[in-house]
Amino acid sequence: MNLERRVRICLESNALSVEETAGDITVTVPAGRLVDSLMALKEHPDLKFDFLSDVIGIDNLDLFRKKKGKGKAAEEEPPEKKVKAPPPPRFEIVYLLLSLESSERLRVKIQVPENDMTVDSVTSIWRAASWPEREIYDLFGINFLGHPDLKRLLMWDGFKGHPLRKDYPLEGKGETRRLVYEQEKIR
Amino acid sequence: MKIQGYGGNGWFITKMEQLINWGRSRSPWPLPYGTACCGIELMATMASGYDIARFGAERPSFSPRQADVLLEAGTITKKMTPVLKRIYDQMAEPKWVIAMGACACTGGVFRTYSTHQGIDSIIPVDIYIPGCPPRPEALLDGLVKLIHKIEKEHPLRKQAQALLQES
Ligand code: SF4
């Protein structure tokens, strides 16, 4: 049985969509059912996706703006279609899974709308998710519920902003860091 | 530079400053502070092929307290700037700084939110070495230039001025 069918059987109604691009399968699951779905993919005897390679954040700001009706693309669409289509969520998180037994790979995607930036952490399944989730928290500002130590990974603690968001300027907003000695702090 | 002075059998008279500069310029012990790709070129310069020891930089000091030259080779991120400043502050006088590579000099190709644009806004720099990365020859040339700079210094000027004012 091919991978797509096995994934569909395993996830049942949790598989919102299953797409194939260049031989790689991407399955979108509801953000609320993320932990259940990943657990099912890990435990299912026909799949055994037991290894988490990476967790990636995506900011779809340009797409998001276009579909919302500000861009050219939206104007060309017929009006009734524009009303019906829900605005796509701005952020996405992709989990890259690998089965060490069969060497098969799978992408699991969830969508994170801008007004609800909290996602369940998958550190309860894979401890390896800890640092990638911290990175996404740092650079995209998405919160992970149940993460054991959610703090910035790459930028320093007092940093404001989330640099990988598309609306953040490439050269930053003039943030600097300065060495402050203990005596100076007391004064 | 040849030391100027008079000598005979078992004695030699010269200026104190010259003696001090002679000692300092012939043992500029570096603190290798490689933070990115330039660090690899620094390693090549220290290894036997280019042998930085020929110029007196015999022993890399991994403690700032025993180092004379801070050899900053690589990108300095904004997160790293307090660390660099602290290391420089920990070095004992006299101390010199070589900024190796485009990143250390100006931020290089990384004109981004995370990269500090040139270390000379944090610590004073004596020698800038351009290149991405500079070849070992360039680093050695920079070191020789620093040695010439050390030879021209006046380490006793402050003391001399204090003495003049007293008298
Ligand atoms: S100057 Fe070039 S080689 Fe040196 S640290 Fe920067 S990017 Fe790397």
CSV table of C-alpha atoms and ligand atoms in Angstrom, one decimal:
chain,number,residue,atom,x,y,z
A,1,MET,CA,0.0,0.0,0.0
A,2,ASN,CA,1.4,3.4,-0.9
A,3,LEU,CA,2.3,5.9,1.8
A,4,GLU,CA,-0.5,8.3,1.0
A,5,ARG,CA,-3.2,5.6,1.7
A,6,ARG,CA,-1.5,4.4,4.8
A,7,VAL,CA,-1.4,8.0,6.2
A,8,ARG,CA,-5.0,8.5,5.3
A,9,ILE,CA,-6.0,5.3,7.1
A,10,CYS,CA,-4.0,6.2,10.1
A,11,LEU,CA,-5.2,9.8,10.5
A,12,GLU,CA,-8.8,9.3,9.3
A,13,SER,CA,-10.6,12.6,9.6
A,14,ASN,CA,-7.6,14.4,11.0
A,15,ALA,CA,-6.0,14.5,7.5
A,16,LEU,CA,-7.5,17.7,6.2
A,17,SER,CA,-5.6,17.4,3.0
A,18,VAL,CA,-2.9,15.2,1.6
A,19,GLU,CA,-0.7,16.5,-1.2
A,20,GLU,CA,2.2,15.1,-3.1
A,21,THR,CA,5.0,17.3,-4.4
A,22,ALA,CA,8.0,15.8,-6.2
A,23,GLY,CA,7.4,12.5,-4.4
A,24,ASP,CA,7.1,14.0,-1.0
A,25,ILE,CA,3.9,13.8,0.9
A,26,THR,CA,2.5,16.7,2.9
A,27,VAL,CA,-0.4,16.2,5.2
A,28,THR,CA,-2.3,19.0,6.9
A,29,VAL,CA,-3.8,18.4,10.2
A,30,PRO,CA,-6.0,20.6,12.5
A,31,ALA,CA,-3.8,22.5,15.0
A,32,GLY,CA,-5.9,21.3,17.9
A,33,ARG,CA,-5.3,17.6,17.0
A,34,LEU,CA,-1.6,18.0,16.3
A,35,VAL,CA,-0.3,15.9,19.2
A,36,ASP,CA,-2.8,13.1,18.7
A,37,SER,CA,-2.0,13.0,15.0
A,38,LEU,CA,1.7,12.9,15.4
A,39,MET,CA,1.4,10.3,18.2
A,40,ALA,CA,-0.7,8.2,15.8
A,41,LEU,CA,1.8,8.5,13.0
A,42,LYS,CA,4.6,7.5,15.4
A,43,GLU,CA,2.8,4.5,16.9
A,44,HIS,CA,0.9,3.1,13.9
A,45,PRO,CA,2.5,-0.3,13.0
A,46,ASP,CA,2.4,0.4,9.2
A,47,LEU,CA,4.0,3.9,9.5
A,48,LYS,CA,6.3,4.2,12.5
A,49,PHE,CA,7.4,7.7,12.0
A,50,ASP,CA,9.6,7.6,15.0
A,51,PHE,CA,12.2,10.3,14.2
A,52,LEU,CA,11.6,14.1,14.2
A,53,SER,CA,14.1,15.7,11.8
A,54,ASP,CA,13.1,19.3,12.2
A,55,VAL,CA,10.3,21.7,12.9
A,56,ILE,CA,10.0,24.7,10.6
A,57,GLY,CA,8.0,27.9,10.8
A,58,ILE,CA,6.6,29.7,7.8
A,59,ASP,CA,5.2,33.3,7.5
A,60,ASN,CA,2.8,33.6,4.5
A,61,LEU,CA,2.4,37.3,4.9
A,62,ASP,CA,2.4,38.2,1.1
A,63,LEU,CA,-0.1,35.4,0.3
A,64,PHE,CA,-2.2,36.4,3.3
A,65,ARG,CA,-2.4,40.0,2.1
A,66,LYS,CA,-3.3,39.1,-1.4
A,67,LYS,CA,-6.1,36.7,-0.5
A,68,LYS,CA,-7.4,39.2,1.9
A,69,GLY,CA,-8.2,41.4,-1.0
A,70,LYS,CA,-5.5,44.0,-1.1
A,71,GLY,CA,-3.4,42.5,-3.9
A,72,LYS,CA,-4.0,42.2,-7.6
A,73,ALA,CA,-4.9,38.6,-7.5
A,74,ALA,CA,-7.9,39.1,-5.4
A,75,GLU,CA,-9.4,41.8,-7.7
A,76,GLU,CA,-9.3,39.5,-10.6
A,77,GLU,CA,-11.4,36.8,-8.8
A,78,PRO,CA,-15.1,36.8,-9.2
A,79,PRO,CA,-16.7,38.7,-6.3
A,80,GLU,CA,-18.8,35.8,-4.9
A,81,LYS,CA,-15.7,33.6,-4.7
A,82,LYS,CA,-13.8,36.3,-2.8
A,83,VAL,CA,-16.5,36.5,-0.1
A,84,LYS,CA,-16.6,32.7,0.4
A,85,ALA,CA,-12.9,32.0,0.6
A,86,PRO,CA,-11.7,32.3,4.2
A,87,PRO,CA,-8.5,34.2,4.7
A,88,PRO,CA,-5.6,31.7,4.8
A,89,PRO,CA,-3.8,31.7,8.2
A,90,ARG,CA,-0.7,33.7,8.3
A,91,PHE,CA,1.7,31.2,9.9
A,92,GLU,CA,2.3,27.6,9.3
A,93,ILE,CA,4.4,25.1,11.1
A,94,VAL,CA,5.9,22.1,9.4
A,95,TYR,CA,7.1,18.9,11.1
A,96,LEU,CA,9.5,16.8,9.2
A,97,LEU,CA,9.2,13.1,10.1
A,98,LEU,CA,11.3,10.1,9.3
A,99,SER,CA,10.7,6.5,9.8
A,100,LEU,CA,14.0,4.8,10.7
A,101,GLU,CA,12.6,1.4,9.8
A,102,SER,CA,11.4,2.1,6.3
A,103,SER,CA,13.3,5.3,5.5
A,104,GLU,CA,10.1,7.0,4.5
A,105,ARG,CA,9.6,10.7,5.1
A,106,LEU,CA,6.5,12.8,5.7
A,107,ARG,CA,5.7,16.4,6.2
A,108,VAL,CA,3.0,17.3,8.6
A,109,LYS,CA,1.7,20.8,8.4
A,110,ILE,CA,-0.5,22.9,10.8
A,111,GLN,CA,-1.9,26.3,10.2
A,112,VAL,CA,-1.6,29.0,12.8
A,113,PRO,CA,-3.8,32.1,12.4
A,114,GLU,CA,-2.5,35.5,13.6
A,115,ASN,CA,-5.1,35.8,16.3
A,116,ASP,CA,-4.4,32.5,18.0
A,117,MET,CA,-0.6,32.1,18.2
A,118,THR,CA,-0.5,29.2,20.6
A,119,VAL,CA,0.3,25.6,19.5
A,120,ASP,CA,0.7,22.5,21.6
A,121,SER,CA,4.3,21.5,22.1
A,122,VAL,CA,5.3,18.1,20.8
A,123,THR,CA,8.2,17.8,23.3
A,124,SER,CA,6.1,15.2,25.1
A,125,ILE,CA,6.6,12.9,22.1
A,126,TRP,CA,10.1,13.9,20.9
A,127,ARG,CA,12.5,15.7,23.3
A,128,ALA,CA,14.3,16.7,20.1
A,129,ALA,CA,11.5,19.2,19.4
A,130,SER,CA,12.7,21.4,22.2
A,131,TRP,CA,15.2,23.6,20.4
A,132,PRO,CA,13.4,23.9,17.1
A,133,GLU,CA,10.3,25.0,19.0
A,134,ARG,CA,12.4,27.5,20.9
A,135,GLU,CA,13.7,28.8,17.6
A,136,ILE,CA,10.2,29.3,16.2
A,137,TYR,CA,9.2,31.0,19.4
A,138,ASP,CA,12.2,33.3,19.1
A,139,LEU,CA,12.0,34.1,15.4
A,140,PHE,CA,8.2,34.0,14.7
A,141,GLY,CA,6.7,34.6,18.1
A,142,ILE,CA,4.5,31.5,18.2
A,143,ASN,CA,3.9,30.1,21.7
A,144,PHE,CA,4.2,26.4,22.5
A,145,LEU,CA,1.9,25.1,25.2
A,146,GLY,CA,3.6,22.6,27.5
A,147,HIS,CA,7.2,23.3,26.4
A,148,PRO,CA,9.5,22.7,29.4
A,149,ASP,CA,11.8,25.7,28.8
A,150,LEU,CA,10.3,28.2,26.4
A,151,LYS,CA,12.8,31.0,25.9
A,152,ARG,CA,14.7,32.6,23.1
A,153,LEU,CA,17.3,30.4,21.4
A,154,LEU,CA,19.2,32.6,18.9
A,155,MET,CA,18.5,36.2,19.9
A,156,TRP,CA,19.3,37.5,23.4
A,157,ASP,CA,16.7,37.6,26.2
A,158,GLY,CA,15.9,41.3,26.1
A,159,PHE,CA,15.4,41.3,22.3
A,160,LYS,CA,12.1,42.8,21.1
A,161,GLY,CA,10.5,41.5,17.9
A,162,HIS,CA,10.6,38.4,15.8
A,163,PRO,CA,13.1,38.7,13.0
A,164,LEU,CA,11.9,36.0,10.6
A,165,ARG,CA,8.5,37.6,10.3
A,166,LYS,CA,8.1,39.1,6.8
A,167,ASP,CA,7.2,42.5,8.2
A,168,TYR,CA,10.4,42.7,10.2
A,169,PRO,CA,13.1,44.8,8.4
A,170,LEU,CA,16.2,42.9,7.3
A,171,GLU,CA,18.6,45.3,9.0
A,172,GLY,CA,16.7,45.3,12.2
A,173,LYS,CA,15.2,48.1,14.2
A,174,GLY,CA,18.5,49.3,15.6
A,175,GLU,CA,18.7,46.8,18.5
A,176,THR,CA,22.1,46.8,20.3
A,177,ARG,CA,23.5,45.0,23.2
A,178,ARG,CA,25.9,46.5,25.7
A,179,LEU,CA,28.0,45.0,28.4
A,180,VAL,CA,26.8,46.1,31.8
A,181,TYR,CA,29.0,45.4,34.8
A,182,GLU,CA,27.6,44.6,38.3
A,183,GLN,CA,28.8,47.9,39.7
A,184,GLU,CA,27.0,49.9,37.0
A,185,LYS,CA,23.7,48.0,37.8
A,186,ILE,CA,23.9,48.9,41.5
A,187,ARG,CA,24.6,52.6,40.8
B,1,MET,CA,64.4,47.5,13.8
B,2,LYS,CA,67.9,47.4,15.1
B,3,ILE,CA,68.4,48.6,18.6
B,4,GLN,CA,70.5,51.8,18.8
B,5,GLY,CA,73.1,52.1,21.6
B,6,TYR,CA,76.7,51.7,22.7
B,7,GLY,CA,78.3,48.5,23.8
B,8,GLY,CA,81.5,47.0,24.8
B,9,ASN,CA,82.6,43.7,26.3
B,10,GLY,CA,79.7,42.6,28.5
B,11,TRP,CA,77.8,46.0,28.6
B,12,PHE,CA,75.3,47.8,26.5
B,13,ILE,CA,73.7,51.2,26.9
B,14,THR,CA,70.4,52.0,25.2
B,15,LYS,CA,67.2,53.8,25.9
B,16,MET,CA,64.8,52.1,28.3
B,17,GLU,CA,61.9,52.7,25.8
B,18,GLN,CA,63.8,50.9,23.1
B,19,LEU,CA,64.4,47.9,25.4
B,20,ILE,CA,60.8,47.7,26.4
B,21,ASN,CA,59.6,48.0,22.8
B,22,TRP,CA,62.1,45.4,21.7
B,23,GLY,CA,60.7,42.9,24.2
B,24,ARG,CA,57.1,43.7,23.4
B,25,SER,CA,57.4,43.6,19.7
B,26,ARG,CA,59.2,40.3,19.7
B,27,SER,CA,56.5,38.4,21.6
B,28,PRO,CA,53.0,39.6,20.6
B,29,TRP,CA,51.3,36.6,22.1
B,30,PRO,CA,47.9,36.4,20.4
B,31,LEU,CA,44.5,35.5,21.9
B,32,PRO,CA,42.9,33.6,19.0
B,33,TYR,CA,39.2,34.7,19.0
B,34,GLY,CA,37.8,32.9,16.0
B,35,THR,CA,34.1,33.3,15.7
B,36,ALA,CA,33.4,32.2,12.1
B,37,CYS,CA,35.0,31.1,8.9
B,38,CYS,CA,38.0,33.4,9.3
B,39,GLY,CA,39.0,31.3,12.3
B,40,ILE,CA,39.9,28.5,9.9
B,41,GLU,CA,42.3,30.7,8.1
B,42,LEU,CA,43.7,31.8,11.4
B,43,MET,CA,44.3,28.1,12.3
B,44,ALA,CA,46.1,27.6,9.0
B,45,THR,CA,48.3,30.6,9.8
B,46,MET,CA,49.2,29.2,13.2
B,47,ALA,CA,50.0,25.7,11.9
B,48,SER,CA,53.3,24.7,10.5
B,49,GLY,CA,52.7,25.7,6.9
B,50,TYR,CA,52.7,29.4,7.6
B,51,ASP,CA,54.0,29.2,11.2
B,52,ILE,CA,53.1,32.4,12.9
B,53,ALA,CA,55.7,31.6,15.6
B,54,ARG,CA,58.3,33.0,13.2
B,55,PHE,CA,57.1,36.5,14.2
B,56,GLY,CA,57.1,35.9,17.9
B,57,ALA,CA,53.5,35.0,18.2
B,58,GLU,CA,54.7,31.8,19.5
B,59,ARG,CA,52.1,30.8,22.0
B,60,PRO,CA,48.4,31.3,21.5
B,61,SER,CA,47.0,32.4,24.8
B,62,PHE,CA,43.6,31.0,25.5
B,63,SER,CA,43.4,33.2,28.6
B,64,PRO,CA,42.9,36.9,28.0
B,65,ARG,CA,45.1,37.7,31.0
B,66,GLN,CA,48.2,36.4,29.4
B,67,ALA,CA,47.6,37.7,25.9
B,68,ASP,CA,48.9,40.8,24.2
B,69,VAL,CA,47.1,40.8,20.9
B,70,LEU,CA,43.4,40.1,20.5
B,71,LEU,CA,43.1,38.4,17.1
B,72,GLU,CA,39.5,38.8,16.3
B,73,ALA,CA,38.8,36.6,13.3
B,74,GLY,CA,35.2,36.3,12.3
B,75,THR,CA,31.7,37.7,12.5
B,76,ILE,CA,30.6,39.3,15.7
B,77,THR,CA,26.8,39.0,16.3
B,78,LYS,CA,25.1,41.5,18.4
B,79,LYS,CA,24.5,38.8,20.9
B,80,MET,CA,28.2,38.4,21.2
B,81,THR,CA,29.2,42.0,21.7
B,82,PRO,CA,29.2,42.0,25.5
B,83,VAL,CA,31.4,38.9,25.5
B,84,LEU,CA,33.9,40.6,23.2
B,85,LYS,CA,34.0,43.7,25.3
B,86,ARG,CA,34.5,41.7,28.5
B,87,ILE,CA,37.3,39.7,27.0
B,88,TYR,CA,39.0,42.9,25.9
B,89,ASP,CA,38.6,44.4,29.3
B,90,GLN,CA,40.1,41.3,30.9
B,91,MET,CA,43.3,41.6,28.9
B,92,ALA,CA,46.2,43.3,30.8
B,93,GLU,CA,47.9,46.4,29.4
B,94,PRO,CA,49.7,46.7,27.0
B,95,LYS,CA,47.2,45.3,24.5
B,96,TRP,CA,46.5,45.5,20.8
B,97,VAL,CA,43.7,44.4,18.6
B,98,ILE,CA,43.8,42.9,15.1
B,99,ALA,CA,40.4,42.8,13.2
B,100,MET,CA,40.7,40.0,10.7
B,101,GLY,CA,38.3,39.8,7.8
B,102,ALA,CA,35.5,41.9,6.4
B,103,CYS,CA,33.1,40.8,9.1
B,104,ALA,CA,35.3,42.0,12.0
B,105,CYS,CA,36.1,45.2,10.2
B,106,THR,CA,32.7,46.2,8.9
B,107,GLY,CA,30.2,43.5,9.3
B,108,GLY,CA,31.0,42.1,5.9
B,109,VAL,CA,28.3,40.7,3.7
B,110,PHE,CA,26.0,40.3,6.7
B,111,ARG,CA,24.2,43.6,6.8
B,112,THR,CA,21.4,42.1,8.9
B,113,TYR,CA,19.6,42.5,12.2
B,114,SER,CA,21.8,40.0,13.9
B,115,THR,CA,25.3,41.1,12.9
B,116,HIS,CA,27.4,43.9,14.6
B,117,GLN,CA,28.7,46.2,11.9
B,118,GLY,CA,32.4,46.4,12.7
B,119,ILE,CA,34.0,45.7,16.1
B,120,ASP,CA,35.7,49.1,16.3
B,121,SER,CA,32.5,50.5,17.8
B,122,ILE,CA,33.0,48.3,20.8
B,123,ILE,CA,36.8,48.1,21.2
B,124,PRO,CA,39.7,50.0,19.7
B,125,VAL,CA,41.3,48.3,16.7
B,126,ASP,CA,45.0,48.7,15.7
B,127,ILE,CA,45.1,46.7,12.5
B,128,TYR,CA,42.4,46.0,10.0
B,129,ILE,CA,42.9,43.1,7.6
B,130,PRO,CA,40.4,43.1,4.6
B,131,GLY,CA,39.4,40.0,2.8
B,132,CYS,CA,36.7,37.3,3.0
B,133,PRO,CA,38.7,35.5,4.4
B,134,PRO,CA,42.1,37.1,4.2
B,135,ARG,CA,44.9,34.7,3.2
B,136,PRO,CA,47.4,33.7,5.8
B,137,GLU,CA,50.0,35.9,4.1
B,138,ALA,CA,47.7,38.9,4.7
B,139,LEU,CA,47.3,38.0,8.4
B,140,LEU,CA,51.1,37.7,8.7
B,141,ASP,CA,51.5,41.0,7.0
B,142,GLY,CA,49.1,42.5,9.5
B,143,LEU,CA,51.0,41.1,12.3
B,144,VAL,CA,54.3,42.5,11.0
B,145,LYS,CA,52.6,45.9,10.6
B,146,LEU,CA,51.5,45.7,14.2
B,147,ILE,CA,55.1,44.8,15.3
B,148,HIS,CA,56.3,48.0,13.5
B,149,LYS,CA,53.6,49.9,15.3
B,150,ILE,CA,54.7,48.6,18.7
B,151,GLU,CA,58.3,49.6,17.9
B,152,LYS,CA,57.2,53.2,17.4
B,153,GLU,CA,55.3,53.5,20.7
B,154,HIS,CA,56.5,55.4,23.8
B,155,PRO,CA,55.7,53.3,26.7
B,156,LEU,CA,57.4,55.6,29.2
B,157,ARG,CA,55.9,58.9,28.1
B,158,LYS,CA,53.4,59.1,30.9
B,159,GLN,CA,56.1,58.4,33.6
B,160,ALA,CA,58.4,60.9,32.0
B,161,GLN,CA,55.8,63.6,32.0
B,162,ALA,CA,55.0,62.9,35.6
B,163,LEU,CA,58.7,63.2,36.5
B,164,LEU,CA,59.0,66.5,34.6
B,165,GLN,CA,56.0,67.9,36.4
B,166,GLU,CA,57.4,67.0,39.8
B,167,SER,CA,60.7,68.6,39.2
C,1,SF4,S1,35.0,37.9,6.5
C,1,SF4,FE1,34.3,36.2,5.2
C,1,SF4,S2,35.5,34.5,5.8
C,1,SF4,FE2,35.7,36.0,7.4
C,1,SF4,S3,34.2,35.5,9.0
C,1,SF4,FE3,33.3,37.0,7.5
C,1,SF4,S4,32.2,35.8,6.0
C,1,SF4,FE4,33.7,34.4,7.1
